[in-house]
Coordinates of N, CA and C in Angstrom, one line a residue:
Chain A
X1 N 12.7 7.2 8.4 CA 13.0 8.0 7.2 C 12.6 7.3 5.9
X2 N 11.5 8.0 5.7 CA 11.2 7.4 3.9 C 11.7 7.4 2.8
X3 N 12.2 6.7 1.7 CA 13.2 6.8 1.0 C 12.0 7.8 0.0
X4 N 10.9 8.0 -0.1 CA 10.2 9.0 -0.8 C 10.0 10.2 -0.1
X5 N 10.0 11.1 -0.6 CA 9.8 12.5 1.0 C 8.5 13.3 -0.3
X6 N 7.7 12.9 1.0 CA 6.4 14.6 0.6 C 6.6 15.4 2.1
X7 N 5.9 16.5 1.9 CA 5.4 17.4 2.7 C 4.9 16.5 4.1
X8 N 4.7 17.3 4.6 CA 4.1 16.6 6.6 C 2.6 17.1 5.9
X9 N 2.4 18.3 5.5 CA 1.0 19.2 5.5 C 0.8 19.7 4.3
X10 N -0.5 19.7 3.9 CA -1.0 21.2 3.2 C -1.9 21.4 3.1
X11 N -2.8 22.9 3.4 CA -3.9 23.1 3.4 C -4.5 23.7 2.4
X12 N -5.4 24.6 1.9 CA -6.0 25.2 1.3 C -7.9 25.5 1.8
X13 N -8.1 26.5 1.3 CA -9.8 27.1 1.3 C -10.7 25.9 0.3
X14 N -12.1 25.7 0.9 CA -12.2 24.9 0.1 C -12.4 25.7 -1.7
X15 N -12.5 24.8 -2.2 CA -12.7 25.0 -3.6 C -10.9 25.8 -4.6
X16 N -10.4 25.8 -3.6 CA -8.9 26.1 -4.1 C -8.7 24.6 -4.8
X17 N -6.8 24.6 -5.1 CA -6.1 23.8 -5.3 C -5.0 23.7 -4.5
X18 N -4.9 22.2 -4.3 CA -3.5 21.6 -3.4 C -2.6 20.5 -4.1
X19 N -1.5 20.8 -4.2 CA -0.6 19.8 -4.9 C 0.3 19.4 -4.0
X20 N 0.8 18.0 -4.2 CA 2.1 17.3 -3.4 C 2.6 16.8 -3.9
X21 N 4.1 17.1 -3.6 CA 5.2 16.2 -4.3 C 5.5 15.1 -3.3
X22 N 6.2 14.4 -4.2 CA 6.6 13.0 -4.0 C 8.3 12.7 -4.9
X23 N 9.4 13.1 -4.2 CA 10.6 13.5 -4.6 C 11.6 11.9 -4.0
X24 N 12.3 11.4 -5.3 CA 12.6 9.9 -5.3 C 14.0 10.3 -5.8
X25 N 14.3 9.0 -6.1 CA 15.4 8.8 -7.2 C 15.6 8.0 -8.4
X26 N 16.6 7.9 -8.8 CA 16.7 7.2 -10.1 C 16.0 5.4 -9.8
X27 N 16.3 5.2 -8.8 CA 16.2 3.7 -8.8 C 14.7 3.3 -8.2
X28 N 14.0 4.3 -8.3 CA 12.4 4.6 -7.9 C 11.5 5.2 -8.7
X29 N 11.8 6.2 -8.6 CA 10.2 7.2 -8.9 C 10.7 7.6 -11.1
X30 N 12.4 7.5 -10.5 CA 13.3 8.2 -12.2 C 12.6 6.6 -13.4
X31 N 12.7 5.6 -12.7 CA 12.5 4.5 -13.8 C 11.6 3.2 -13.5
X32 N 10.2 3.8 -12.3 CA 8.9 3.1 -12.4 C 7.9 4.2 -12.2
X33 N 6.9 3.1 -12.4 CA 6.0 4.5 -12.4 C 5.1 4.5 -10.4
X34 N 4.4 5.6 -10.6 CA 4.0 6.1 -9.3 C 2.4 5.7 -9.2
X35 N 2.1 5.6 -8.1 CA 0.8 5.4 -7.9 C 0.5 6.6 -6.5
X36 N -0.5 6.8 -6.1 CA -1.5 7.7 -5.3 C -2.7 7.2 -4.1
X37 N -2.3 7.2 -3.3 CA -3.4 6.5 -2.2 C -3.9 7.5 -1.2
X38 N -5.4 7.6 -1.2 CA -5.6 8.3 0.1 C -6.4 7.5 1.5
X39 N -6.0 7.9 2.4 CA -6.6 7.4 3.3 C -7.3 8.1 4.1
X40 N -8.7 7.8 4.6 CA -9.7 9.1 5.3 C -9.0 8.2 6.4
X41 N -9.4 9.1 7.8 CA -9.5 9.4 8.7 C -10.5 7.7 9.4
X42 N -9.5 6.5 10.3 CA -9.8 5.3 10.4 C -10.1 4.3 8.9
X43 N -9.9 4.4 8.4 CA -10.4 3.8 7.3 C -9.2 3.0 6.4
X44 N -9.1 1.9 5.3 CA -7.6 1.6 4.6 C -7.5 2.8 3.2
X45 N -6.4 2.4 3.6 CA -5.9 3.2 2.0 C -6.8 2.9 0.8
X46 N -6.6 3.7 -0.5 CA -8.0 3.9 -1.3 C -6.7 4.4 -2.7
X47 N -7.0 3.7 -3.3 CA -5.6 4.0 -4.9 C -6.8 4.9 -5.7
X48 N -6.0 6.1 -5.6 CA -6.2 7.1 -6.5 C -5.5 7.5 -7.9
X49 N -4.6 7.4 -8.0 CA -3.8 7.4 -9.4 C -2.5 6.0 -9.4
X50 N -2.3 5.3 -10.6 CA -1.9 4.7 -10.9 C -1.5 4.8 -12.4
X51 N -0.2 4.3 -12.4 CA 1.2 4.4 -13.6 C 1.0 5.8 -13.9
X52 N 1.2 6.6 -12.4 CA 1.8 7.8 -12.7 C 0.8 9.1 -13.3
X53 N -0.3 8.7 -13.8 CA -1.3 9.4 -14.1 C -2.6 9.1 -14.8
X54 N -3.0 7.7 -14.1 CA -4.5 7.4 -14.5 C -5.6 7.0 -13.4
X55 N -6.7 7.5 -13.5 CA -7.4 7.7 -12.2 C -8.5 6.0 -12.6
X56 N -8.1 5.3 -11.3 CA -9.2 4.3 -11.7 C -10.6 5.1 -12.0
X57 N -11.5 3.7 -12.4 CA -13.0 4.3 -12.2 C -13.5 4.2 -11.3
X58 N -14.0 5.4 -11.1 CA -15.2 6.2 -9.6 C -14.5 7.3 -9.3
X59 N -13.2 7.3 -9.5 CA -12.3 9.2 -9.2 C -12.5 9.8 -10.1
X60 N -12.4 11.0 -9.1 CA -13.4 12.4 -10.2 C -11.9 13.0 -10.5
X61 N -12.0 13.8 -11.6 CA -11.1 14.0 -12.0 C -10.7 15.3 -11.5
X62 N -11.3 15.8 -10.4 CA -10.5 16.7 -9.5 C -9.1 16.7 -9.3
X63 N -9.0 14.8 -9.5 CA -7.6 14.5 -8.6 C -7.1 14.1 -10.0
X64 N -5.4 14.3 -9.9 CA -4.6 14.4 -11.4 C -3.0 13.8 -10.9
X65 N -2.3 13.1 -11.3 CA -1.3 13.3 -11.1 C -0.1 13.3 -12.3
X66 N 0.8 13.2 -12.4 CA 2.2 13.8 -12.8 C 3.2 13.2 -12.4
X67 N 4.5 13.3 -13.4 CA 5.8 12.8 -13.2 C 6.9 13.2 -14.0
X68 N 7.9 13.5 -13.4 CA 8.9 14.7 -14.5 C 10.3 13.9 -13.1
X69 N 11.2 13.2 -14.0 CA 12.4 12.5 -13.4 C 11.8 12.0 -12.5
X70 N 12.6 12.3 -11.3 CA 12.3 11.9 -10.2 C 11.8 12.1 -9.3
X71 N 10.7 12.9 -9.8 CA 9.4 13.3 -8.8 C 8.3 13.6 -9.4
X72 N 7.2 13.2 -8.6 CA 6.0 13.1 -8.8 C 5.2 13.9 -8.1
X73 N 3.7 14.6 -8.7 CA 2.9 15.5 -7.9 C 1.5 15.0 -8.1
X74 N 1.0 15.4 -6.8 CA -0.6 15.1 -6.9 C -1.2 16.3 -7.0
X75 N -2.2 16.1 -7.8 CA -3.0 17.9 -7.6 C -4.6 17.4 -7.2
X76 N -4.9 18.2 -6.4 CA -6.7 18.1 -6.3 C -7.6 19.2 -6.4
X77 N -7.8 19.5 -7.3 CA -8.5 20.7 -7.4 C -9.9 20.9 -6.7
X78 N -10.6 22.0 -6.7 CA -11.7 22.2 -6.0 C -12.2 21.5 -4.4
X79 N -11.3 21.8 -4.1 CA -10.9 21.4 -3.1 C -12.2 21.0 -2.1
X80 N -12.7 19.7 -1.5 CA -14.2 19.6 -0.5 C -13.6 19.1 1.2
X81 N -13.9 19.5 2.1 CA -14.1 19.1 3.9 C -14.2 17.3 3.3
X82 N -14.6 16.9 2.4 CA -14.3 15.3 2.1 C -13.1 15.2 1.6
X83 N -12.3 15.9 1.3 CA -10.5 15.6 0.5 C -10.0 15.6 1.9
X84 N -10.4 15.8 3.2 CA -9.2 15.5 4.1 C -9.1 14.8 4.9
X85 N -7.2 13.8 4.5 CA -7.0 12.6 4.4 C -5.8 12.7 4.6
X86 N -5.0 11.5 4.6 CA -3.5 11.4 4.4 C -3.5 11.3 3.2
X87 N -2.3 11.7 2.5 CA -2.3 10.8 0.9 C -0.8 10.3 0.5
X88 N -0.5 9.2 0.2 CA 0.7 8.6 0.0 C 1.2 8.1 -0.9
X89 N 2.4 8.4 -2.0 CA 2.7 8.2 -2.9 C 3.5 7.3 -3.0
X90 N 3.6 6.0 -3.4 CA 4.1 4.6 -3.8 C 4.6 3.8 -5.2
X91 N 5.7 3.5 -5.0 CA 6.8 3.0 -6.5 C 7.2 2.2 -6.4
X92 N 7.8 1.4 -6.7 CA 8.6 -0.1 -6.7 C 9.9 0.8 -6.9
X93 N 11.2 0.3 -6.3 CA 12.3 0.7 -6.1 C 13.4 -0.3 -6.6
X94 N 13.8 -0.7 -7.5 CA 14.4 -1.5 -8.5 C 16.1 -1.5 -7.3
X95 N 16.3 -1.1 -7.1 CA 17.9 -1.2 -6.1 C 17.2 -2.2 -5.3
X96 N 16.2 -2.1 -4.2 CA 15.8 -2.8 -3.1 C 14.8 -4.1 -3.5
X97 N 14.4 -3.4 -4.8 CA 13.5 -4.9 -5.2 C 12.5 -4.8 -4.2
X98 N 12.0 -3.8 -4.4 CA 10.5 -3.6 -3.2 C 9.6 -2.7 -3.3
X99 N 8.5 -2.3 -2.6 CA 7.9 -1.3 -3.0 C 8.2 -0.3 -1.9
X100 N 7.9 1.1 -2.0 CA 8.3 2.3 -1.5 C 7.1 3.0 -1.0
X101 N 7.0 3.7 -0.2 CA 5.9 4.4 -0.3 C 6.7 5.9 0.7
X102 N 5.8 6.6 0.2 CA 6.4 8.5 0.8 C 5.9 7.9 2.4
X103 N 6.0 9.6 3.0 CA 5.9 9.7 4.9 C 4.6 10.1 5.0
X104 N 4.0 10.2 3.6 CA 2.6 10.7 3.8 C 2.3 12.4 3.8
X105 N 1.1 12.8 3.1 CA 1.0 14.4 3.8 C -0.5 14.6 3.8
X106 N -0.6 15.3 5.0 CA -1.8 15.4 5.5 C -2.5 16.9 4.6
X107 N -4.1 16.1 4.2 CA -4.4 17.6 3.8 C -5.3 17.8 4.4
X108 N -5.7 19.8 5.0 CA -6.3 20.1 5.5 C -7.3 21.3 5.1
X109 N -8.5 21.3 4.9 CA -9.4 22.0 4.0 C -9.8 23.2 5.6
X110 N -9.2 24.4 5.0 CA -9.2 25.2 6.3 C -11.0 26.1 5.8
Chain B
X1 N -18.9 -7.8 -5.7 CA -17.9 -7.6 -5.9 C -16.6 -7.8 -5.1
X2 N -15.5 -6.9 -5.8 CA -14.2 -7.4 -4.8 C -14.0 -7.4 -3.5
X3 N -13.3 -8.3 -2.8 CA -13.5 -8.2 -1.4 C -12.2 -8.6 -1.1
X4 N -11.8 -8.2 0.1 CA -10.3 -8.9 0.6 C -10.6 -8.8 2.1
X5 N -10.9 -9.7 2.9 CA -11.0 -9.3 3.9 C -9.7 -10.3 5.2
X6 N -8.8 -9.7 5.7 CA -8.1 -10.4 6.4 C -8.5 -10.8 7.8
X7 N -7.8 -11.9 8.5 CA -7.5 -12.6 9.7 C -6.7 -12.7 10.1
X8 N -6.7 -13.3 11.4 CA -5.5 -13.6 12.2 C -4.8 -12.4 13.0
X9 N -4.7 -11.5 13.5 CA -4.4 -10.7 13.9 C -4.5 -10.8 15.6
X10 N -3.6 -10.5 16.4 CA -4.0 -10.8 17.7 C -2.8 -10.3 18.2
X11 N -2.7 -10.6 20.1 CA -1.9 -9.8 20.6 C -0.4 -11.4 20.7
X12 N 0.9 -10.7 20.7 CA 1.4 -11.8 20.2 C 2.7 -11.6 21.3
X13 N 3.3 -12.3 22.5 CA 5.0 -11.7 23.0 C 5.8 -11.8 22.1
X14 N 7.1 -11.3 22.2 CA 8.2 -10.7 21.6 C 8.8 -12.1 21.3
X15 N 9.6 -12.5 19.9 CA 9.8 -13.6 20.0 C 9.2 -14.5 19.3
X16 N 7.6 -14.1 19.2 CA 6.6 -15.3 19.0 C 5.7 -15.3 17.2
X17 N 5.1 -16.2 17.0 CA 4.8 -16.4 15.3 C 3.1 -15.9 15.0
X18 N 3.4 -15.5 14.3 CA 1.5 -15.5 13.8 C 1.4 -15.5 12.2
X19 N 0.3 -16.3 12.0 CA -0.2 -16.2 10.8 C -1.3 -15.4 10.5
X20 N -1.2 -14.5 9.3 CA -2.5 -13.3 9.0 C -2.6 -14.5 7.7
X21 N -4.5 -14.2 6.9 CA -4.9 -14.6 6.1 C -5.7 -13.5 5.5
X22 N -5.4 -13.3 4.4 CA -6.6 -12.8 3.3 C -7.3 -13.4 2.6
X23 N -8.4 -14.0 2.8 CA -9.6 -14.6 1.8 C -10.2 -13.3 1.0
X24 N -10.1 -13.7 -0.3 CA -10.6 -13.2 -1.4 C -11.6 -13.7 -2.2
X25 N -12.6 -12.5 -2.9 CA -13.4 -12.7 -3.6 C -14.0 -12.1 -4.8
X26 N -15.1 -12.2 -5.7 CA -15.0 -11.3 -6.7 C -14.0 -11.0 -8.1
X27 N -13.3 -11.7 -8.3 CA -12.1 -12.0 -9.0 C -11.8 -13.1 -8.9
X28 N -10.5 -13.4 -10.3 CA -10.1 -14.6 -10.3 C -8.6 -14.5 -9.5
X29 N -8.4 -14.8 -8.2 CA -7.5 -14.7 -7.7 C -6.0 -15.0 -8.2
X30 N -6.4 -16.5 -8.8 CA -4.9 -17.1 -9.6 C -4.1 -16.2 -10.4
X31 N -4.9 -15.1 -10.9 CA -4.5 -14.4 -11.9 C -3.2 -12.8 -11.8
X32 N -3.5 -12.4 -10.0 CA -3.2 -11.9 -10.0 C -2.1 -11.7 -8.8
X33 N -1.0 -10.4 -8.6 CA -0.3 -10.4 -7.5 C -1.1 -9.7 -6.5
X34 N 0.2 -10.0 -5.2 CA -0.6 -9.3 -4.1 C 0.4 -8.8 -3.3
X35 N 0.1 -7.8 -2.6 CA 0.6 -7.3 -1.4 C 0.4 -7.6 0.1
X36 N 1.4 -7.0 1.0 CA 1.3 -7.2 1.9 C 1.8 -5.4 2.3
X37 N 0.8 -4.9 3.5 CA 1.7 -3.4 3.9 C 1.3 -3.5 4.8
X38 N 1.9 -3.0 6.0 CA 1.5 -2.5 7.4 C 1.6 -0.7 7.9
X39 N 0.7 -0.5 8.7 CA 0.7 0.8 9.0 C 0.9 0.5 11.1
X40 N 2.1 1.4 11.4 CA 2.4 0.9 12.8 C 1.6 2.2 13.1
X41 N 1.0 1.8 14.6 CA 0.1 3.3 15.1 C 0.7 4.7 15.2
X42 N -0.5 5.4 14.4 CA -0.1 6.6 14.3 C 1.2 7.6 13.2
X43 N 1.2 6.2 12.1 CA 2.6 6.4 11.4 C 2.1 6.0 10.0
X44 N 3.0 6.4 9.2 CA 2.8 6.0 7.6 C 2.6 4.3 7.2
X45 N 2.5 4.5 6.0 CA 1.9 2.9 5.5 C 3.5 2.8 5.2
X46 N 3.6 1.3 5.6 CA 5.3 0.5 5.3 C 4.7 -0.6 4.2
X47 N 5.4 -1.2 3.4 CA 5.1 -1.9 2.2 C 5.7 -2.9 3.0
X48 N 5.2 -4.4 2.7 CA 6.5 -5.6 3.8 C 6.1 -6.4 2.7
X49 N 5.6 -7.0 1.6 CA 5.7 -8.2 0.6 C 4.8 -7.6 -0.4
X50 N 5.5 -8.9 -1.2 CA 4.6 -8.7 -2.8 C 4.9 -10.3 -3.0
X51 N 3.7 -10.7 -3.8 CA 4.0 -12.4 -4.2 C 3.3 -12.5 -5.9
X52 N 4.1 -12.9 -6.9 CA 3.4 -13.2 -8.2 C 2.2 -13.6 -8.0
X53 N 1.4 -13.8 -9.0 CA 0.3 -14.5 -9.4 C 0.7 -15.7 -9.1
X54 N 1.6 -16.3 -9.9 CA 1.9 -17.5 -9.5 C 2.7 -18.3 -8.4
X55 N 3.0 -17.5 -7.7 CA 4.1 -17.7 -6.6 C 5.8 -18.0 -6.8
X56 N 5.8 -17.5 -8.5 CA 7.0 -18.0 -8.7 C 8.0 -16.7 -8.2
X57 N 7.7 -15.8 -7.6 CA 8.6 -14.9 -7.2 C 8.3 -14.4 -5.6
X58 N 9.0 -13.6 -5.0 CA 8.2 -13.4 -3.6 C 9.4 -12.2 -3.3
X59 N 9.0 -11.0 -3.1 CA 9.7 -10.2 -2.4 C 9.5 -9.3 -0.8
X60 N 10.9 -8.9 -0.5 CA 10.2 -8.8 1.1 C 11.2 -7.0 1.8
X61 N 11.2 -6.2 2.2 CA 11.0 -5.4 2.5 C 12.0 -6.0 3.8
X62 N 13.2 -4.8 3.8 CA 14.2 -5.3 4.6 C 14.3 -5.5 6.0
X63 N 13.4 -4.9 6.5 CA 12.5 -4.6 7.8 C 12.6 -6.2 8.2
X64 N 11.8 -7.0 7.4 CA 11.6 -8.4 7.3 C 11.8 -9.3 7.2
X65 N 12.7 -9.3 6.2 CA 13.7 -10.4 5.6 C 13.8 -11.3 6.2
X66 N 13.5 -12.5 5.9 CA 14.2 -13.5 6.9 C 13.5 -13.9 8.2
X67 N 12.7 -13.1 8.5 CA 11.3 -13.5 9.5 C 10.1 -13.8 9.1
X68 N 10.0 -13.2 8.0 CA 8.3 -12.9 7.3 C 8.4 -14.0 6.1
X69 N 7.0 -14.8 5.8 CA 7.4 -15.5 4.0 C 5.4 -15.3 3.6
X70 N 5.8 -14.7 2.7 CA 4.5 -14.8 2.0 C 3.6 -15.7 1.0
X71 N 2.8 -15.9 1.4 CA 2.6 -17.6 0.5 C 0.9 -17.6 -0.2
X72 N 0.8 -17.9 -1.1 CA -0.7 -18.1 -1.4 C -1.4 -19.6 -1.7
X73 N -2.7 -19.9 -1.7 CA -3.2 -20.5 -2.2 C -4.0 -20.5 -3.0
X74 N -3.8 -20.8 -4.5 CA -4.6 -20.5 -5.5 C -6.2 -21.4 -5.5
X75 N -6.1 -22.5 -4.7 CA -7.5 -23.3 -5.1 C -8.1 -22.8 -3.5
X76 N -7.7 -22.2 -2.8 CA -8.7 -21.4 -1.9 C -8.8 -20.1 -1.5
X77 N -8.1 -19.5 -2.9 CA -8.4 -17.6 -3.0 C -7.9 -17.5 -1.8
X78 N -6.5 -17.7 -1.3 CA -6.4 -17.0 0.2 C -4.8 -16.5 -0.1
X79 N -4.5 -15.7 0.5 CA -3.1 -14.8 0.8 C -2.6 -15.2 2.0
X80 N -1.3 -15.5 2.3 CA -1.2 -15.9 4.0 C 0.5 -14.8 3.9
X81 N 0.3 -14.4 5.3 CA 1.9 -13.9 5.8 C 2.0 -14.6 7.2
X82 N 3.4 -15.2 6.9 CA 3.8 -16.2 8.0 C 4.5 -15.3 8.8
X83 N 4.5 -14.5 10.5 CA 5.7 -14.1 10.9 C 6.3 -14.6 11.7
X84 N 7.3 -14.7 11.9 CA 8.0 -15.1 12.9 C 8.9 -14.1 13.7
X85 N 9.9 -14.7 15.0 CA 10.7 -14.3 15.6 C 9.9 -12.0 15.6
X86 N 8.8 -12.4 15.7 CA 7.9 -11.0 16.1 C 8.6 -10.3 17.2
X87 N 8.8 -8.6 16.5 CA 9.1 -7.9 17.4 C 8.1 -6.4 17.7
X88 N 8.4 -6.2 19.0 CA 7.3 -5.3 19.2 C 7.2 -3.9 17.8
X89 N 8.6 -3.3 17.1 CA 8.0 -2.8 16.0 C 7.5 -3.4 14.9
X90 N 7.1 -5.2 15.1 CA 6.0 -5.0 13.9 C 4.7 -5.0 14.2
X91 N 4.2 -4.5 15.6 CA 2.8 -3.6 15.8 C 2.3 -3.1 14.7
X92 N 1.6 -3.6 14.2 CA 0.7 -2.6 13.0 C -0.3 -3.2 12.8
X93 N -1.2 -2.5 12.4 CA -2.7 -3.2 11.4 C -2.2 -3.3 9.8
X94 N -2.1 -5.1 9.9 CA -1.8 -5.2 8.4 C -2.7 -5.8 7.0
X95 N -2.5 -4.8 6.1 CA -3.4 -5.1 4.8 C -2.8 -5.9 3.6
X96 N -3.8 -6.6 3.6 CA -3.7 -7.0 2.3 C -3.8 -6.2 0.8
X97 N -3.4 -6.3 -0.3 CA -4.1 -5.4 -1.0 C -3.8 -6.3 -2.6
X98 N -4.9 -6.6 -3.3 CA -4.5 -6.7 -4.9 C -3.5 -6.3 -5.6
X99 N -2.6 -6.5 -6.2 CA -1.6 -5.1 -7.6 C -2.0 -5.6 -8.9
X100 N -1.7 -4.6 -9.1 CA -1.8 -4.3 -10.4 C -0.3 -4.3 -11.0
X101 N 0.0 -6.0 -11.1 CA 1.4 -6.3 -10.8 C 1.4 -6.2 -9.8
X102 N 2.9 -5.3 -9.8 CA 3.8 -4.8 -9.0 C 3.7 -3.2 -8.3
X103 N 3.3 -2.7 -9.9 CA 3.1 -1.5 -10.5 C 1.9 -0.5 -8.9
X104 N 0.9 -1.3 -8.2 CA 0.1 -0.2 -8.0 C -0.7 -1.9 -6.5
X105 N -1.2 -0.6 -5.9 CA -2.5 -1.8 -5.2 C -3.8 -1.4 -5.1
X106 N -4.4 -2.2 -6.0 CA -5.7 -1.6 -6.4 C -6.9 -1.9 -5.5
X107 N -7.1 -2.9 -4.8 CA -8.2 -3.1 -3.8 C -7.2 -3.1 -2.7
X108 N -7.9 -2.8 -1.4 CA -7.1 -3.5 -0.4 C -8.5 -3.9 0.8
X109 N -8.0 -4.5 1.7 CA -8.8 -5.3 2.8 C -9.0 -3.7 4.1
X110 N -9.4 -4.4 4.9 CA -10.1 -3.5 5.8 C -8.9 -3.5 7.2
X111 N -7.9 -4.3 7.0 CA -6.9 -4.7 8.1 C -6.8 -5.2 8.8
X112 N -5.7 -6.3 9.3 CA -6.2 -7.2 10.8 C -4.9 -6.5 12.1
X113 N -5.2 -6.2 13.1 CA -4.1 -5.7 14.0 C -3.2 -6.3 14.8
X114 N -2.1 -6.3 14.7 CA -1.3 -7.6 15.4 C -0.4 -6.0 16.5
X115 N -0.4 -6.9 18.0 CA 0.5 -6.5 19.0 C 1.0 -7.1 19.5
X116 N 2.5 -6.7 19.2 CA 3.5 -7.7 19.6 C 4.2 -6.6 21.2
X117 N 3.8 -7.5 22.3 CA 4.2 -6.8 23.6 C 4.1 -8.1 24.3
X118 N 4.8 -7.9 25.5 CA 4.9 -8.9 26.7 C 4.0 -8.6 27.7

């Protein structure tokens, strides 16, 4: 049981949009900030947004993310057969003095 | 450029110790923190340490506590996780990864896979 909870799934057509939340608490997501990782398919994880809404350099700005209290969303617009991945949302959790990461949610470009 | 590439990973009985290494490159290592996460097969990424830049702080994910210590070496750019008293759920391919702080993990390694079975 993840103390961060996203979705198991979400799909979309390509060139749509797909958002994920990432739903915490006070002692997580309410008072640090959030980061974004995707992982393809065999491969390590890959930081996509960090402090909550800034995209390193080389991410296209397809991908966006957000934060409002205690939950956080990822959006990917224009959706490509290359966005599907796991993607997992990650905070430092000030109670546990550790970092946190969601259950993950799978996206699938139908 | 940056590189993190770990070692040590192997098959291990229940009970028993292993040390993983991340040698690093491309950066000034001293300068920054690091992580430690594992992903057990087929399951989400688990976070198991973080260690300052300097090593003056070290935190550990409760899963671990008390069996795991994470340690660096600043004059040979390496990251080490000591485990001990290994149990079959810490099966996983584990990564190393840069932070940004605390805050984020901005590079990570390619993973080394440890199986802990009899």
């Amino acid at each position: 049981q993840s103390v961060l909870t996203q979705p198991p799934s979400v799909s979309a057509a390509p060139g749509q949009k797909v958002t994920i939340s990432c739903s915490g608490s006070s002692s997580n997501i309410g008072n640090n900030y959030v980061s974004w990782y995707q992982q393809l398919p065999g491969t390590a994880p890959k930081l996509l947004i960090y402090d909550n809404d800034k995209r390193p350099s080389g991410i296209p700005d397809r991908f966006s993310g957000s934060k409002s209290g205690t939950s956080a969303t990822l959006g990917i617009t224009g959706l490509q057969t290359g966005d599907e991945a796991d993607y997992y949302c990650e905070t430092w959790d000030s109670s546990l003095s550790g970092g946190v990461f969601g259950g993950g949610t799978k996206v699938t470009v139908l | 450029q940056v590189q993190l590439v770990e070692s040590g990973g192997g098959v291990v009985q229940p009970g028993g110790s292993l040390r993983l290494s991340c040698a690093v490159s491309g950066f000034t290592f001293s300068t920054y923190g690091f992580h430690w996460v594992r992903q057990a097969p087929a399951k989400g990424l688990e976070w198991v340490a973080y260690i300052h830049f300097d090593g003056s702080a070290k935190y550990y994910a409760d899963s671990v506590k008390g069996r795991f210590t994470i340690s660096r070496d600043n004059y040979n750019n390496t990251l080490y996780l000591q485990m001990n008293s290994l149990k079959p759920e810490d099966t996983a391919i584990y990564y190393c990864a840069r932070g940004g702080g605390y805050r984020y993990l901005e590079y990570w390694g390619q993973g080394t896979l440890v199986t802990v079975s009899s």
